[in-house]
PDB file of C-alpha atoms in Angstrom:
ATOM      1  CA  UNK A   1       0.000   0.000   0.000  1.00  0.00           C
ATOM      2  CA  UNK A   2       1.082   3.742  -0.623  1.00  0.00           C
ATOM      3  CA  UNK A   3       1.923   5.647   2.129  1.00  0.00           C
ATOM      4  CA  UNK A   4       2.654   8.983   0.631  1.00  0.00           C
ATOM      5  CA  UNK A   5       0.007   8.886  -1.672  1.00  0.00           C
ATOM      6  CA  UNK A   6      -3.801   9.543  -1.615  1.00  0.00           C
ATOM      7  CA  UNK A   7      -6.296   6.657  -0.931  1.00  0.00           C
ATOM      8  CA  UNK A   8      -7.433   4.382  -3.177  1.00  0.00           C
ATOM      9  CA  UNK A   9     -10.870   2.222  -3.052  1.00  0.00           C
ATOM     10  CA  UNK A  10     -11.195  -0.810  -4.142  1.00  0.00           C
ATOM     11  CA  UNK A  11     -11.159  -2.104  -7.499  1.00  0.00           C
ATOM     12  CA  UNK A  12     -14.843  -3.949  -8.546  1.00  0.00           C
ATOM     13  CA  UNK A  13     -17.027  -4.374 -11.828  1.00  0.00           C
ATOM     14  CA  UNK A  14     -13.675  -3.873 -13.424  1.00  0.00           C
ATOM     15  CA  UNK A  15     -12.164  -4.638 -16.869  1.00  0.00           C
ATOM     16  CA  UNK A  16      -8.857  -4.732 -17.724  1.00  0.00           C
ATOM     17  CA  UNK A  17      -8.063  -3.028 -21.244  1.00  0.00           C
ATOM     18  CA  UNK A  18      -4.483  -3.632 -22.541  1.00  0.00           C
ATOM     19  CA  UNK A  19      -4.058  -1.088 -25.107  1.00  0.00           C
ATOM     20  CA  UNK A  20      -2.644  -1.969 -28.688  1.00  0.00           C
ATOM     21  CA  UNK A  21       0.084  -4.357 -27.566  1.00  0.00           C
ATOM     22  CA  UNK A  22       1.228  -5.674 -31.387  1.00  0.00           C
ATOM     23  CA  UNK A  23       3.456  -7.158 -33.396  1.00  0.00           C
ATOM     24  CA  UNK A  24       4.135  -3.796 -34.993  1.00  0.00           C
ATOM     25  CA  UNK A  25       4.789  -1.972 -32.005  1.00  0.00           C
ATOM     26  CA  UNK A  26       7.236  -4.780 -30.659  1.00  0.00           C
ATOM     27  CA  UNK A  27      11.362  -4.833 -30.997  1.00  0.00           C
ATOM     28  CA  UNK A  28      11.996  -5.346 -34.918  1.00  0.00           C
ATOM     29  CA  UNK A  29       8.189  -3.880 -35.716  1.00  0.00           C
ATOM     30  CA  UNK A  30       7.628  -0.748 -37.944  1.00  0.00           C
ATOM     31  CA  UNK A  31       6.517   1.578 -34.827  1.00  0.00           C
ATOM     32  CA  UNK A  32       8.515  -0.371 -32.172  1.00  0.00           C
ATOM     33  CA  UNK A  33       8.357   0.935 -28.378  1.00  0.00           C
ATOM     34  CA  UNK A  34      11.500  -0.165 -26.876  1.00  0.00           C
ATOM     35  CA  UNK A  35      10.045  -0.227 -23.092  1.00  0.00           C
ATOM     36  CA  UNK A  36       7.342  -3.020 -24.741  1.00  0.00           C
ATOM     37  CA  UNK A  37       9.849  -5.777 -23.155  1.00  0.00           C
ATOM     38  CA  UNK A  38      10.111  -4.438 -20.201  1.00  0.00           C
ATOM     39  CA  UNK A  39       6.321  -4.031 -19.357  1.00  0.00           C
ATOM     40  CA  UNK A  40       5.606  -7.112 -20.727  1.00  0.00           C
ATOM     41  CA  UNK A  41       6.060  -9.923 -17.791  1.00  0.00           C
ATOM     42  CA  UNK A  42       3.374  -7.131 -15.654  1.00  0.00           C
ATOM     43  CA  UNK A  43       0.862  -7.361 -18.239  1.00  0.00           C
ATOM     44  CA  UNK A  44       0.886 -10.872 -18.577  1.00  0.00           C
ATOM     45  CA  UNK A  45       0.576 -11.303 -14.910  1.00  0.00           C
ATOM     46  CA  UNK A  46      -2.273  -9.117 -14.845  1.00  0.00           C
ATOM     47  CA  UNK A  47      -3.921 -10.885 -18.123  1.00  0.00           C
ATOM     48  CA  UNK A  48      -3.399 -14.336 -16.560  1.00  0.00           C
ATOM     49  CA  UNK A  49      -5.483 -13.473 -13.123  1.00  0.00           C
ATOM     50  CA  UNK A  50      -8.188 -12.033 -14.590  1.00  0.00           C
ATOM     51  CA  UNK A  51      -8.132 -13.398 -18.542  1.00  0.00           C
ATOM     52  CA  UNK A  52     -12.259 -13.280 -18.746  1.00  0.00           C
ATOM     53  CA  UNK A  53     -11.989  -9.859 -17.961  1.00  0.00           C
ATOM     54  CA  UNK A  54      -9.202  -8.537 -19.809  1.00  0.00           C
ATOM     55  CA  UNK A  55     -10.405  -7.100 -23.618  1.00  0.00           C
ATOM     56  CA  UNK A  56      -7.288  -6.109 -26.160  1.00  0.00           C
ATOM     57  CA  UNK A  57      -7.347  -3.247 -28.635  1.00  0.00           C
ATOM     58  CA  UNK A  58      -5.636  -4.072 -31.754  1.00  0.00           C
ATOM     59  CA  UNK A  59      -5.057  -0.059 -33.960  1.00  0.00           C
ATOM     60  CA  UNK A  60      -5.679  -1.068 -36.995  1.00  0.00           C
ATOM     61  CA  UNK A  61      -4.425   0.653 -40.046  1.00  0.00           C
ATOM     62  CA  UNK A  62      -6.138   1.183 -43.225  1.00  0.00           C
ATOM     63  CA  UNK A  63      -5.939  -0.721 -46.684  1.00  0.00           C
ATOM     64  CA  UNK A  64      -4.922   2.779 -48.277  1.00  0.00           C
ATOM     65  CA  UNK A  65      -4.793   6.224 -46.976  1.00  0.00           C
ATOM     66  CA  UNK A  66      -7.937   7.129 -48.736  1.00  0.00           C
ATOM     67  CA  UNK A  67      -9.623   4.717 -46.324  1.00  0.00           C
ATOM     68  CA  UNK A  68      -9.510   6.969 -43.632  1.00  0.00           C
ATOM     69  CA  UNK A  69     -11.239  10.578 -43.253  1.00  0.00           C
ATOM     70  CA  UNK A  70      -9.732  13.793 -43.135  1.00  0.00           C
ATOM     71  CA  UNK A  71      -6.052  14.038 -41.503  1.00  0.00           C
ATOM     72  CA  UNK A  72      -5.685  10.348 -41.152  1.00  0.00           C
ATOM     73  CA  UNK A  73      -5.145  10.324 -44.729  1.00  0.00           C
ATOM     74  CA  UNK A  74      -1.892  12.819 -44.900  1.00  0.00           C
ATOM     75  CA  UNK A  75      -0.867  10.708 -41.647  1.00  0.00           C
ATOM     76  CA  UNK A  76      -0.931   7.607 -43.703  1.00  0.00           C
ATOM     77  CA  UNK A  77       0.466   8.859 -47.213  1.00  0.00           C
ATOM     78  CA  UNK A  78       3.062   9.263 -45.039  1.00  0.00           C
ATOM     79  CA  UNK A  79       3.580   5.809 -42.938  1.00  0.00           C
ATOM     80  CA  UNK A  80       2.054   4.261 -46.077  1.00  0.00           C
ATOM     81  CA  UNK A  81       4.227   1.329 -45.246  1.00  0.00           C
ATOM     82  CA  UNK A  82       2.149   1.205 -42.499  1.00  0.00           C
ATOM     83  CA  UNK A  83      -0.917   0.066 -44.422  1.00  0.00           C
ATOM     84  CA  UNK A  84      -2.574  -2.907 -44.622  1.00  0.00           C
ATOM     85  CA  UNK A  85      -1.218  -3.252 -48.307  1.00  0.00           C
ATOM     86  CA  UNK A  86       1.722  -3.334 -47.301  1.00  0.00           C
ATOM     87  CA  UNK A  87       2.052  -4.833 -44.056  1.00  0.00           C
ATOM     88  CA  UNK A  88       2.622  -8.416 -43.655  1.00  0.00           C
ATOM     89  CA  UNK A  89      -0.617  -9.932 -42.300  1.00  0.00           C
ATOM     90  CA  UNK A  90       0.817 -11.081 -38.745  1.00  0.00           C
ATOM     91  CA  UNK A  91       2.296  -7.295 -38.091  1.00  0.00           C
ATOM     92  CA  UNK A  92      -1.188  -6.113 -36.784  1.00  0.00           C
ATOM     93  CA  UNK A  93      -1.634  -9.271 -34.535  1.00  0.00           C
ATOM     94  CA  UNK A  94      -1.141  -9.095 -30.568  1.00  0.00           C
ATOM     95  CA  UNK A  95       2.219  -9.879 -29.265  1.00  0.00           C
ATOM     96  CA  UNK A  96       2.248 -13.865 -29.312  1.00  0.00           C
ATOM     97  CA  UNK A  97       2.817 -13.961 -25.292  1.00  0.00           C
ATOM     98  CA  UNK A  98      -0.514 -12.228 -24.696  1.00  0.00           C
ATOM     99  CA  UNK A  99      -2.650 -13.535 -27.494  1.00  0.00           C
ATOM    100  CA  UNK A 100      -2.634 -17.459 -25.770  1.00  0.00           C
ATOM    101  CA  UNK A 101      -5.262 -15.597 -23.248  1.00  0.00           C
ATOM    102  CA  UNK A 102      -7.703 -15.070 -25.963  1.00  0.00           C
ATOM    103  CA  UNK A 103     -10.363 -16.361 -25.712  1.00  0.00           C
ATOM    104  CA  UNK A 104     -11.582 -16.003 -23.045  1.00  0.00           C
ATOM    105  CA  UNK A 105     -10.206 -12.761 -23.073  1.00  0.00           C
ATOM    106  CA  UNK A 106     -11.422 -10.481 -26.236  1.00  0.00           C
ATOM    107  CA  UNK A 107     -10.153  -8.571 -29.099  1.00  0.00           C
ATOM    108  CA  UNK A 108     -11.784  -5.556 -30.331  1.00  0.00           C
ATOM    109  CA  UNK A 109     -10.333  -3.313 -33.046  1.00  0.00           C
ATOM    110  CA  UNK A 110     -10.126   0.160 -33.760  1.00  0.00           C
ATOM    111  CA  UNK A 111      -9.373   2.502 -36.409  1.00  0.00           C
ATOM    112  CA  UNK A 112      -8.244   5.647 -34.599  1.00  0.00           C
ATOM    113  CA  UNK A 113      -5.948   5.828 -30.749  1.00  0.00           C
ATOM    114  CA  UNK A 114      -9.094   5.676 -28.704  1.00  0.00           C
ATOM    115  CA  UNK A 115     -10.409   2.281 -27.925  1.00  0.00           C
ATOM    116  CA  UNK A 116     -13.578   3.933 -27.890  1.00  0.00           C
ATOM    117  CA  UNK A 117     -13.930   4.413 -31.555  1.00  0.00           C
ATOM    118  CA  UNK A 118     -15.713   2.927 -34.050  1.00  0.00           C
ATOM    119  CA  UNK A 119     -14.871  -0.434 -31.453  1.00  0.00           C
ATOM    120  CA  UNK A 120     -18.181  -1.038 -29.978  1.00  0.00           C
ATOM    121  CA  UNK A 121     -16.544  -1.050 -26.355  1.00  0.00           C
ATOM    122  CA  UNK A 122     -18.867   1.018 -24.677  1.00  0.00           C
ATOM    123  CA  UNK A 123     -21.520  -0.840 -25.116  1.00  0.00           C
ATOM    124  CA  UNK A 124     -19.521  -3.766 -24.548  1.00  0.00           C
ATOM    125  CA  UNK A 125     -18.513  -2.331 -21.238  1.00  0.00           C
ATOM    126  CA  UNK A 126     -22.101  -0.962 -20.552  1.00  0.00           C
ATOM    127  CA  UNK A 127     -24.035  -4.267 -20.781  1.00  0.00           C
ATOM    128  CA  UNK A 128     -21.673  -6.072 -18.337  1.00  0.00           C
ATOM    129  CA  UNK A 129     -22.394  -3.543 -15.788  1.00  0.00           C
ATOM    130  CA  UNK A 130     -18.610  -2.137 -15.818  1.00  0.00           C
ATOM    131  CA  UNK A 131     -17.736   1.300 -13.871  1.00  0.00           C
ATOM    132  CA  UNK A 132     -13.878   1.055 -13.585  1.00  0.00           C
ATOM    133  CA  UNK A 133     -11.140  -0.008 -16.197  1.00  0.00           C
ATOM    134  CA  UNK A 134      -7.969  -0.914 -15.314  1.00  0.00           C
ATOM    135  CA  UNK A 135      -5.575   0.163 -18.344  1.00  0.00           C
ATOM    136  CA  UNK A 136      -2.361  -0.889 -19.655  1.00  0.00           C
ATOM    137  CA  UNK A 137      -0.425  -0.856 -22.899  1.00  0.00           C
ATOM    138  CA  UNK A 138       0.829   0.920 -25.457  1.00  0.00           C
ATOM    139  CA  UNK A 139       1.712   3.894 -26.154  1.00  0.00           C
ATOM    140  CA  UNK A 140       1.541   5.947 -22.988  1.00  0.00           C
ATOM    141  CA  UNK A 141       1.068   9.557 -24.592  1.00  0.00           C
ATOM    142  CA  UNK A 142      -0.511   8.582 -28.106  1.00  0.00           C
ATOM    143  CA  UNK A 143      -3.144   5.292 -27.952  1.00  0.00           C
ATOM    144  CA  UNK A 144      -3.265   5.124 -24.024  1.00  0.00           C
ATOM    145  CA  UNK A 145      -3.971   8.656 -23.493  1.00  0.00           C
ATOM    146  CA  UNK A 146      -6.704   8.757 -25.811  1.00  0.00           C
ATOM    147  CA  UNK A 147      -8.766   6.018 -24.523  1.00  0.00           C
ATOM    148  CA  UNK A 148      -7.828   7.232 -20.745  1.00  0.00           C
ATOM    149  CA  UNK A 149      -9.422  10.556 -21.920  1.00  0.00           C
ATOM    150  CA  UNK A 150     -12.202   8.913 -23.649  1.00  0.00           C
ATOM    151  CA  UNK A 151     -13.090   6.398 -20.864  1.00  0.00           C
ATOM    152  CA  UNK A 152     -13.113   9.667 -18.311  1.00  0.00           C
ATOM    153  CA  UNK A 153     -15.592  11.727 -20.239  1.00  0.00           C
ATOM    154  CA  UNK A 154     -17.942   8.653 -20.137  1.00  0.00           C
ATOM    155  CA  UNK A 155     -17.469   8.251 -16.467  1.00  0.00           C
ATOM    156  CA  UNK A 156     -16.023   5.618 -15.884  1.00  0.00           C
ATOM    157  CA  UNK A 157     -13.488   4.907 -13.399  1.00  0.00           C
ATOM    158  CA  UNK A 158     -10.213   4.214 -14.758  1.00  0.00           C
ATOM    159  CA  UNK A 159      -7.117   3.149 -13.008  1.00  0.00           C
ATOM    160  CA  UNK A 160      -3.892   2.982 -15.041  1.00  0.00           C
ATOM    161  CA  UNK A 161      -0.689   0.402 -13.920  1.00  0.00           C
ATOM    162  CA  UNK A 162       2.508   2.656 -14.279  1.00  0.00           C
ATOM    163  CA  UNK A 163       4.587   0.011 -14.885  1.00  0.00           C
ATOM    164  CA  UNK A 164       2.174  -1.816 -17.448  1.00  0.00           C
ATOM    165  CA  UNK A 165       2.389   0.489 -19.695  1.00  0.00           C
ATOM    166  CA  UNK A 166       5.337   1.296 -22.584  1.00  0.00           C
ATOM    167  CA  UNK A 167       6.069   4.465 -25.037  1.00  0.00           C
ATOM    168  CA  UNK A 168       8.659   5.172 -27.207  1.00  0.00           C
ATOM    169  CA  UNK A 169       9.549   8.901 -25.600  1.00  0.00           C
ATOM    170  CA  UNK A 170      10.424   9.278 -22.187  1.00  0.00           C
ATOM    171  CA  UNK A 171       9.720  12.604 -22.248  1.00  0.00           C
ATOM    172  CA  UNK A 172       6.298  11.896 -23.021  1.00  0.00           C
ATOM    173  CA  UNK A 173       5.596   8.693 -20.678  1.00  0.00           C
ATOM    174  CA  UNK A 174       6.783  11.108 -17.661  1.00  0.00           C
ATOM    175  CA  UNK A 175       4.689  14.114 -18.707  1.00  0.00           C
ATOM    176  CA  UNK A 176       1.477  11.814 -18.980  1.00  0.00           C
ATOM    177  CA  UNK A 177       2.420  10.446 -15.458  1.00  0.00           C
ATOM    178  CA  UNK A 178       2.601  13.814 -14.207  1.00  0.00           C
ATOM    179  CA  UNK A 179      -0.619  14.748 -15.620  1.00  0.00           C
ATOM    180  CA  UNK A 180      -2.328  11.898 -14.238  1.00  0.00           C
ATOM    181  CA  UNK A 181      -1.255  13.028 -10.680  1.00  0.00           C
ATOM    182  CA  UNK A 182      -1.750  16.475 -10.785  1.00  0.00           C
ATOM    183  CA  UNK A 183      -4.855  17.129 -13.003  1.00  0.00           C
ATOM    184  CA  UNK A 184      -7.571  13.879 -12.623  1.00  0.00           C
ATOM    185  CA  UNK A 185      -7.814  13.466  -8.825  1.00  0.00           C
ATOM    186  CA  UNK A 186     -11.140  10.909  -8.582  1.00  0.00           C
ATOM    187  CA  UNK A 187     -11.017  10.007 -11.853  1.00  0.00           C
ATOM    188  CA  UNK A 188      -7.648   8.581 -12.659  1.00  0.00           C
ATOM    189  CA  UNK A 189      -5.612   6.311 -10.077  1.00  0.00           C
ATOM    190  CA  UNK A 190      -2.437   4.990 -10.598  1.00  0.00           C
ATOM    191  CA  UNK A 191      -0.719   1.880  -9.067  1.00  0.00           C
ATOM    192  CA  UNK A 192       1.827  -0.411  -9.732  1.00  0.00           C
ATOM    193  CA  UNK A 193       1.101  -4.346 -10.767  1.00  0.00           C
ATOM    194  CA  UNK A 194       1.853  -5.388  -7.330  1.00  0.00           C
ATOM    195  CA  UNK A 195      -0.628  -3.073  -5.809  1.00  0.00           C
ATOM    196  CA  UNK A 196      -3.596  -3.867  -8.237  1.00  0.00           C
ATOM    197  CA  UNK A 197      -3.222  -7.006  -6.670  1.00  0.00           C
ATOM    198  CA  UNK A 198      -4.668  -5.659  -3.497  1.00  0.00           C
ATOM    199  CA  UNK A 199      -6.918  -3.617  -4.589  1.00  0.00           C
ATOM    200  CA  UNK A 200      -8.571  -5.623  -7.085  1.00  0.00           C
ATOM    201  CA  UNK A 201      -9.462  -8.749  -5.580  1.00  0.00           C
ATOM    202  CA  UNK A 202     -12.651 -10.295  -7.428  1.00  0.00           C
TER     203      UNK A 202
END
């Protein structure tokens, strides 16, 4: 337990969301995250207590740039070797050490960072009676941010695992932290994988 930190209740009618943790954000991907290793053996643990209630996002790219509205398609002109066209098939796929817990964890996909679009998870979430989500994942200040954001405005509880989750800038995995602590008191809590242990106990 924290003892220079605020309070934290329980964890109940929880999820846990692991955020975009693929193939193509792994060492040797296209977009790898170099801290993906690292946070790896505390996702698993947490995906291996609680595997019917863990869901993974998969961001999935489009066929071709036109595919996508607006900015996404000047985004992907540019990473257009991040396209389905040219990806190989397997690049989109969760990392192979987490995808052995679906089913009966799920996979939903998504076309944008938030896990919240065009995904279906909210009413996913809604129907099984779900007020908190526990997140972890990839990338701290791009995908993970998003859907933090995202799952706050609906109201949900959220509680993110600091040392679950990977990005490929420093600068901006410490800024989000930061954030976190300073701007979302009663929204957002943050523990380590050892302490969700103790808080989450159903």
């Amino acid at each position: 337990m924290r003892d220079d930190g605020p309070d934290i209740a329980d964890v109940s009618d929880a999820v846990h969301l692991c955020i975009d943790m693929q193939n193509i954000f792994a060492p040797g991907g296209l977009w790898q995250t170099p801290w993906m290793e690292k946070v790896l053996p505390a996702i698993v643990s947490i995906a291996s207590r609680y595997r019917e209630r863990t869901i993974f996002s998969r961001f999935i790219t489009p066929e071709q740039p036109e595919d996508r509205p607006g900015q996404w398609q000047n985004y992907f002109r540019r990473w257009r070797c991040a396209t389905r066209a040219q990806l190989w098939s397997t690049d989109l796929d969760l990392v192979p050490v987490l995808a052995r817990f679906v089913p009966p964890a799920r996979i939903i996909d998504k076309p944008a960072y938030s896990a919240f679009t065009g995904s279906g998870l909210r009413g996913l979430l809604v129907d099984k009676n779900v007020r908190t989500i526990v997140i972890t994942g990839a990338e701290t200040d791009v995908c993970v941010l998003s859907t933090v954001l995202s799952a706050v405005d609906l109201g949900f509880r959220v509680v993110v695992v600091e040392d679950a989750l990977c990005s490929s800038s420093d600068v901006g995995h410490d800024a989000l932290m930061t954030m976190y602590r300073t701007r979302f008191h009663g929204q957002i809590d943050l523990v380590t994988a050892e302490e969700l242990q103790q808080y989450w106990r159903e």
